[in-house]
Amino acid sequence: MGNRLSKIYTRTGDDGSTGMADGSRFSKADNLFGVMGDIDELNSHIGLVRAQLQRNKGQSISKDFSQALVIIQHLLFNIGGELAMPEYEGVNATHIEWLEQQIDMMNTTLPPLKDFILPTGSVLVSQLHVARSVCRRAERQAVLLQEQRPAAIRRTAISFINRLSDWLFVAARFCTDPEQVSEVLWDSQVLQNFADNR
């Protein structure tokens, strides 16, 4: 890997195209790279979640949760690999089942959800919501890519991204109590008060 990355700029993309692992080239405007970019952005946001956890070392969020973030980042990197090399399988049904088990485990510690939640709270919780919304965008673009070019992305990868957005939603709730921040609920009275005071 060191030899491949010894020179960062190649000038080959100056014409607006990017090379694939098999040597073929596509326009950088191709939706394939839109999905790659969304996955990369999502991975970066999860990196920010990990950085925030490091800052909050005194908080009682489990090591298992921190390790799950590490695994998720690696699996997202694998999805990027799948997009660049269609013959490569980086995620499979086992990874989706693992996310579902994680969701179920976190949910056992949470009160029932009776209201809509606003994407806010602590910095950590808010960052998880940002990651969730980016994940949803990545899923939309991945579905569009699959409809346009079925061979460009596996259904398993789309299912993983879908389940990951659920994981991130539950994770935001899961990280509320250790942060000692109450969930911020949607409140119809807020807009009613706004209208009354106009």
PDB file of C-alpha atoms in Angstrom:
ATOM      1  CA  MET A   1       0.000   0.000   0.000  1.00  0.00           C
ATOM      2  CA  GLY A   2       2.901   2.363   0.742  1.00  0.00           C
ATOM      3  CA  ASN A   3       4.114   2.180  -2.852  1.00  0.00           C
ATOM      4  CA  ARG A   4       0.657   2.831  -4.268  1.00  0.00           C
ATOM      5  CA  LEU A   5       0.219   5.956  -2.140  1.00  0.00           C
ATOM      6  CA  SER A   6       3.762   7.299  -2.427  1.00  0.00           C
ATOM      7  CA  LYS A   7       2.532  10.021  -4.787  1.00  0.00           C
ATOM      8  CA  ILE A   8      -0.841  11.528  -3.923  1.00  0.00           C
ATOM      9  CA  TYR A   9      -1.454  13.574  -7.055  1.00  0.00           C
ATOM     10  CA  THR A  10      -1.340  11.975 -10.506  1.00  0.00           C
ATOM     11  CA  ARG A  11      -2.985  14.657 -12.677  1.00  0.00           C
ATOM     12  CA  THR A  12      -4.958  11.885 -14.435  1.00  0.00           C
ATOM     13  CA  GLY A  13      -8.209  13.188 -12.954  1.00  0.00           C
ATOM     14  CA  ASP A  14      -7.771  16.717 -14.204  1.00  0.00           C
ATOM     15  CA  ASP A  15     -10.034  15.894 -17.160  1.00  0.00           C
ATOM     16  CA  GLY A  16     -12.940  15.163 -14.787  1.00  0.00           C
ATOM     17  CA  SER A  17     -12.610  11.387 -14.847  1.00  0.00           C
ATOM     18  CA  THR A  18     -11.548   8.847 -12.231  1.00  0.00           C
ATOM     19  CA  GLY A  19      -9.939   5.444 -12.689  1.00  0.00           C
ATOM     20  CA  MET A  20     -11.470   2.250 -11.319  1.00  0.00           C
ATOM     21  CA  ALA A  21      -9.577  -0.750  -9.967  1.00  0.00           C
ATOM     22  CA  ASP A  22      -9.890  -2.546 -13.322  1.00  0.00           C
ATOM     23  CA  GLY A  23      -8.372   0.401 -15.203  1.00  0.00           C
ATOM     24  CA  SER A  24     -11.647   1.715 -16.651  1.00  0.00           C
ATOM     25  CA  ARG A  25     -12.459   5.403 -16.242  1.00  0.00           C
ATOM     26  CA  PHE A  26     -15.711   7.144 -15.432  1.00  0.00           C
ATOM     27  CA  SER A  27     -16.804  10.749 -15.121  1.00  0.00           C
ATOM     28  CA  LYS A  28     -16.484  12.104 -11.596  1.00  0.00           C
ATOM     29  CA  ALA A  29     -20.115  13.197 -12.000  1.00  0.00           C
ATOM     30  CA  ASP A  30     -21.193   9.531 -12.244  1.00  0.00           C
ATOM     31  CA  ASN A  31     -23.586   8.520  -9.456  1.00  0.00           C
ATOM     32  CA  LEU A  32     -21.171   5.734  -8.513  1.00  0.00           C
ATOM     33  CA  PHE A  33     -18.801   8.364  -7.139  1.00  0.00           C
ATOM     34  CA  GLY A  34     -21.706  10.146  -5.477  1.00  0.00           C
ATOM     35  CA  VAL A  35     -22.352   6.966  -3.480  1.00  0.00           C
ATOM     36  CA  MET A  36     -18.638   6.540  -2.759  1.00  0.00           C
ATOM     37  CA  GLY A  37     -18.508  10.128  -1.538  1.00  0.00           C
ATOM     38  CA  ASP A  38     -21.546   9.681   0.713  1.00  0.00           C
ATOM     39  CA  ILE A  39     -20.036   6.531   2.225  1.00  0.00           C
ATOM     40  CA  ASP A  40     -16.735   8.339   2.781  1.00  0.00           C
ATOM     41  CA  GLU A  41     -18.547  11.292   4.377  1.00  0.00           C
ATOM     42  CA  LEU A  42     -20.522   8.914   6.606  1.00  0.00           C
ATOM     43  CA  ASN A  43     -17.328   7.183   7.676  1.00  0.00           C
ATOM     44  CA  SER A  44     -15.799  10.563   8.532  1.00  0.00           C
ATOM     45  CA  HIS A  45     -18.814  11.501  10.658  1.00  0.00           C
ATOM     46  CA  ILE A  46     -18.517   8.212  12.534  1.00  0.00           C
ATOM     47  CA  GLY A  47     -14.861   9.112  13.066  1.00  0.00           C
ATOM     48  CA  LEU A  48     -16.089  12.319  14.728  1.00  0.00           C
ATOM     49  CA  VAL A  49     -18.366  10.235  16.963  1.00  0.00           C
ATOM     50  CA  ARG A  50     -15.333   8.197  18.019  1.00  0.00           C
ATOM     51  CA  ALA A  51     -13.357  11.377  18.670  1.00  0.00           C
ATOM     52  CA  GLN A  52     -16.200  12.723  20.818  1.00  0.00           C
ATOM     53  CA  LEU A  53     -16.257   9.470  22.792  1.00  0.00           C
ATOM     54  CA  GLN A  54     -12.530   9.890  23.422  1.00  0.00           C
ATOM     55  CA  ARG A  55     -13.200  13.377  24.815  1.00  0.00           C
ATOM     56  CA  ASN A  56     -15.908  11.950  27.086  1.00  0.00           C
ATOM     57  CA  LYS A  57     -13.727   9.228  28.616  1.00  0.00           C
ATOM     58  CA  GLY A  58     -15.344   9.744  32.003  1.00  0.00           C
ATOM     59  CA  GLN A  59     -18.771   8.810  30.647  1.00  0.00           C
ATOM     60  CA  SER A  60     -20.080   5.295  31.129  1.00  0.00           C
ATOM     61  CA  ILE A  61     -20.565   4.277  27.487  1.00  0.00           C
ATOM     62  CA  SER A  62     -19.495   0.678  27.055  1.00  0.00           C
ATOM     63  CA  LYS A  63     -16.304  -0.464  25.369  1.00  0.00           C
ATOM     64  CA  ASP A  64     -18.507  -2.693  23.205  1.00  0.00           C
ATOM     65  CA  PHE A  65     -20.148   0.430  21.758  1.00  0.00           C
ATOM     66  CA  SER A  66     -16.773   1.983  20.990  1.00  0.00           C
ATOM     67  CA  GLN A  67     -15.599  -1.238  19.363  1.00  0.00           C
ATOM     68  CA  ALA A  68     -18.789  -1.395  17.287  1.00  0.00           C
ATOM     69  CA  LEU A  69     -17.909   1.997  15.808  1.00  0.00           C
ATOM     70  CA  VAL A  70     -14.472   0.682  14.826  1.00  0.00           C
ATOM     71  CA  ILE A  71     -16.043  -2.327  13.094  1.00  0.00           C
ATOM     72  CA  ILE A  72     -18.608  -0.136  11.317  1.00  0.00           C
ATOM     73  CA  GLN A  73     -15.874   2.140   9.967  1.00  0.00           C
ATOM     74  CA  HIS A  74     -14.042  -0.860   8.546  1.00  0.00           C
ATOM     75  CA  LEU A  75     -17.231  -2.242   6.967  1.00  0.00           C
ATOM     76  CA  LEU A  76     -17.987   1.129   5.362  1.00  0.00           C
ATOM     77  CA  PHE A  77     -14.472   1.121   3.962  1.00  0.00           C
ATOM     78  CA  ASN A  78     -15.250  -2.344   2.552  1.00  0.00           C
ATOM     79  CA  ILE A  79     -18.379  -0.997   0.841  1.00  0.00           C
ATOM     80  CA  GLY A  80     -16.166   1.597  -0.817  1.00  0.00           C
ATOM     81  CA  GLY A  81     -14.025  -1.329  -1.965  1.00  0.00           C
ATOM     82  CA  GLU A  82     -17.075  -3.065  -3.403  1.00  0.00           C
ATOM     83  CA  LEU A  83     -17.971   0.051  -5.375  1.00  0.00           C
ATOM     84  CA  ALA A  84     -14.455   0.314  -6.788  1.00  0.00           C
ATOM     85  CA  MET A  85     -14.102  -3.431  -7.427  1.00  0.00           C
ATOM     86  CA  PRO A  86     -17.489  -5.035  -8.222  1.00  0.00           C
ATOM     87  CA  GLU A  87     -16.026  -8.548  -7.871  1.00  0.00           C
ATOM     88  CA  TYR A  88     -15.070  -7.824  -4.224  1.00  0.00           C
ATOM     89  CA  GLU A  89     -17.527  -8.702  -1.432  1.00  0.00           C
ATOM     90  CA  GLY A  90     -16.869  -6.560   1.615  1.00  0.00           C
ATOM     91  CA  VAL A  91     -20.130  -6.931   3.534  1.00  0.00           C
ATOM     92  CA  ASN A  92     -22.503  -9.873   3.804  1.00  0.00           C
ATOM     93  CA  ALA A  93     -25.622 -11.041   5.632  1.00  0.00           C
ATOM     94  CA  THR A  94     -23.610 -11.796   8.779  1.00  0.00           C
ATOM     95  CA  HIS A  95     -22.726  -8.119   9.131  1.00  0.00           C
ATOM     96  CA  ILE A  96     -26.381  -7.104   8.783  1.00  0.00           C
ATOM     97  CA  GLU A  97     -27.389  -9.649  11.434  1.00  0.00           C
ATOM     98  CA  TRP A  98     -24.668  -8.252  13.717  1.00  0.00           C
ATOM     99  CA  LEU A  99     -26.116  -4.727  13.344  1.00  0.00           C
ATOM    100  CA  GLU A 100     -29.586  -6.069  14.171  1.00  0.00           C
ATOM    101  CA  GLN A 101     -28.236  -7.789  17.294  1.00  0.00           C
ATOM    102  CA  GLN A 102     -26.572  -4.524  18.314  1.00  0.00           C
ATOM    103  CA  ILE A 103     -29.827  -2.622  17.805  1.00  0.00           C
ATOM    104  CA  ASP A 104     -31.791  -5.144  19.862  1.00  0.00           C
ATOM    105  CA  MET A 105     -29.205  -5.045  22.645  1.00  0.00           C
ATOM    106  CA  MET A 106     -29.224  -1.235  22.855  1.00  0.00           C
ATOM    107  CA  ASN A 107     -33.016  -1.155  22.705  1.00  0.00           C
ATOM    108  CA  THR A 108     -33.315  -3.330  25.815  1.00  0.00           C
ATOM    109  CA  THR A 109     -31.824  -0.444  27.829  1.00  0.00           C
ATOM    110  CA  LEU A 110     -34.134   2.251  26.398  1.00  0.00           C
ATOM    111  CA  PRO A 111     -37.627   3.398  27.330  1.00  0.00           C
ATOM    112  CA  PRO A 112     -40.363   2.916  24.694  1.00  0.00           C
ATOM    113  CA  LEU A 113     -40.377   5.588  22.017  1.00  0.00           C
ATOM    114  CA  LYS A 114     -43.686   7.490  22.215  1.00  0.00           C
ATOM    115  CA  ASP A 115     -42.825  10.776  20.495  1.00  0.00           C
ATOM    116  CA  PHE A 116     -40.708  12.086  17.639  1.00  0.00           C
ATOM    117  CA  ILE A 117     -37.151  12.988  18.625  1.00  0.00           C
ATOM    118  CA  LEU A 118     -35.416  16.151  17.463  1.00  0.00           C
ATOM    119  CA  PRO A 119     -31.812  15.615  16.279  1.00  0.00           C
ATOM    120  CA  THR A 120     -30.150  17.462  19.151  1.00  0.00           C
ATOM    121  CA  GLY A 121     -28.914  17.031  22.706  1.00  0.00           C
ATOM    122  CA  SER A 122     -25.250  16.672  23.575  1.00  0.00           C
ATOM    123  CA  VAL A 123     -22.513  17.048  20.945  1.00  0.00           C
ATOM    124  CA  LEU A 124     -22.133  13.256  20.858  1.00  0.00           C
ATOM    125  CA  VAL A 125     -25.855  12.610  20.388  1.00  0.00           C
ATOM    126  CA  SER A 126     -26.110  15.368  17.765  1.00  0.00           C
ATOM    127  CA  GLN A 127     -23.135  13.937  15.876  1.00  0.00           C
ATOM    128  CA  LEU A 128     -24.801  10.522  15.795  1.00  0.00           C
ATOM    129  CA  HIS A 129     -27.887  12.163  14.282  1.00  0.00           C
ATOM    130  CA  VAL A 130     -25.727  13.886  11.653  1.00  0.00           C
ATOM    131  CA  ALA A 131     -24.213  10.493  10.793  1.00  0.00           C
ATOM    132  CA  ARG A 132     -27.715   8.997  10.605  1.00  0.00           C
ATOM    133  CA  SER A 133     -28.936  11.651   8.164  1.00  0.00           C
ATOM    134  CA  VAL A 134     -25.839  11.236   5.968  1.00  0.00           C
ATOM    135  CA  CYS A 135     -26.413   7.476   6.072  1.00  0.00           C
ATOM    136  CA  ARG A 136     -29.967   7.966   4.799  1.00  0.00           C
ATOM    137  CA  ARG A 137     -28.656  10.084   1.926  1.00  0.00           C
ATOM    138  CA  ALA A 138     -26.081   7.402   1.109  1.00  0.00           C
ATOM    139  CA  GLU A 139     -28.882   4.838   1.026  1.00  0.00           C
ATOM    140  CA  ARG A 140     -30.997   6.939  -1.341  1.00  0.00           C
ATOM    141  CA  GLN A 141     -28.079   7.394  -3.721  1.00  0.00           C
ATOM    142  CA  ALA A 142     -27.174   3.696  -3.468  1.00  0.00           C
ATOM    143  CA  VAL A 143     -30.728   2.682  -4.393  1.00  0.00           C
ATOM    144  CA  LEU A 144     -30.652   5.077  -7.347  1.00  0.00           C
ATOM    145  CA  LEU A 145     -27.336   3.600  -8.484  1.00  0.00           C
ATOM    146  CA  GLN A 146     -28.722   0.071  -8.168  1.00  0.00           C
ATOM    147  CA  GLU A 147     -31.740   1.030 -10.286  1.00  0.00           C
ATOM    148  CA  GLN A 148     -29.499   2.591 -12.942  1.00  0.00           C
ATOM    149  CA  ARG A 149     -26.763  -0.056 -12.968  1.00  0.00           C
ATOM    150  CA  PRO A 150     -27.678  -3.192 -10.985  1.00  0.00           C
ATOM    151  CA  ALA A 151     -24.171  -4.631 -11.209  1.00  0.00           C
ATOM    152  CA  ALA A 152     -22.573  -1.529  -9.684  1.00  0.00           C
ATOM    153  CA  ILE A 153     -23.673  -2.222  -6.087  1.00  0.00           C
ATOM    154  CA  ARG A 154     -24.818  -5.345  -4.252  1.00  0.00           C
ATOM    155  CA  ARG A 155     -28.228  -5.500  -2.568  1.00  0.00           C
ATOM    156  CA  THR A 156     -26.410  -6.637   0.566  1.00  0.00           C
ATOM    157  CA  ALA A 157     -24.514  -3.345   0.701  1.00  0.00           C
ATOM    158  CA  ILE A 158     -27.773  -1.389   0.398  1.00  0.00           C
ATOM    159  CA  SER A 159     -29.351  -3.487   3.160  1.00  0.00           C
ATOM    160  CA  PHE A 160     -26.327  -2.856   5.365  1.00  0.00           C
ATOM    161  CA  ILE A 161     -26.568   0.911   4.839  1.00  0.00           C
ATOM    162  CA  ASN A 162     -30.296   0.795   5.587  1.00  0.00           C
ATOM    163  CA  ARG A 163     -29.752  -1.135   8.818  1.00  0.00           C
ATOM    164  CA  LEU A 164     -26.876   1.142   9.781  1.00  0.00           C
ATOM    165  CA  SER A 165     -29.181   4.175   9.698  1.00  0.00           C
ATOM    166  CA  ASP A 166     -31.415   2.325  12.194  1.00  0.00           C
ATOM    167  CA  TRP A 167     -28.356   1.512  14.299  1.00  0.00           C
ATOM    168  CA  LEU A 168     -27.322   5.174  14.343  1.00  0.00           C
ATOM    169  CA  PHE A 169     -30.814   6.281  15.418  1.00  0.00           C
ATOM    170  CA  VAL A 170     -30.865   3.820  18.299  1.00  0.00           C
ATOM    171  CA  ALA A 171     -27.237   4.679  19.132  1.00  0.00           C
ATOM    172  CA  ALA A 172     -28.201   8.344  19.504  1.00  0.00           C
ATOM    173  CA  ARG A 173     -30.845   7.307  22.037  1.00  0.00           C
ATOM    174  CA  PHE A 174     -28.439   4.879  23.703  1.00  0.00           C
ATOM    175  CA  CYS A 175     -25.876   7.627  24.241  1.00  0.00           C
ATOM    176  CA  THR A 176     -28.415   9.995  25.812  1.00  0.00           C
ATOM    177  CA  ASP A 177     -28.439   8.574  29.346  1.00  0.00           C
ATOM    178  CA  PRO A 178     -24.651   8.254  29.787  1.00  0.00           C
ATOM    179  CA  GLU A 179     -24.433  11.877  28.673  1.00  0.00           C
ATOM    180  CA  GLN A 180     -27.136  12.760  31.234  1.00  0.00           C
ATOM    181  CA  VAL A 181     -29.053  14.652  28.561  1.00  0.00           C
ATOM    182  CA  SER A 182     -32.763  14.118  28.133  1.00  0.00           C
ATOM    183  CA  GLU A 183     -34.027  13.308  24.669  1.00  0.00           C
ATOM    184  CA  VAL A 184     -35.359  16.422  22.965  1.00  0.00           C
ATOM    185  CA  LEU A 185     -38.853  15.650  21.747  1.00  0.00           C
ATOM    186  CA  TRP A 186     -40.887  17.305  19.026  1.00  0.00           C
ATOM    187  CA  ASP A 187     -43.419  19.535  20.759  1.00  0.00           C
ATOM    188  CA  SER A 188     -46.439  20.908  18.860  1.00  0.00           C
ATOM    189  CA  GLN A 189     -46.744  23.667  21.459  1.00  0.00           C
ATOM    190  CA  VAL A 190     -43.468  25.257  20.300  1.00  0.00           C
ATOM    191  CA  LEU A 191     -44.896  26.210  16.903  1.00  0.00           C
ATOM    192  CA  GLN A 192     -48.265  27.103  18.410  1.00  0.00           C
ATOM    193  CA  ASN A 193     -46.525  29.555  20.751  1.00  0.00           C
ATOM    194  CA  PHE A 194     -44.561  30.908  17.794  1.00  0.00           C
ATOM    195  CA  ALA A 195     -47.764  31.485  15.811  1.00  0.00           C
ATOM    196  CA  ASP A 196     -49.503  33.076  18.802  1.00  0.00           C
ATOM    197  CA  ASN A 197     -46.655  35.555  19.291  1.00  0.00           C
ATOM    198  CA  ARG A 198     -46.447  36.690  15.669  1.00  0.00           C
TER     199      ARG A 198
END
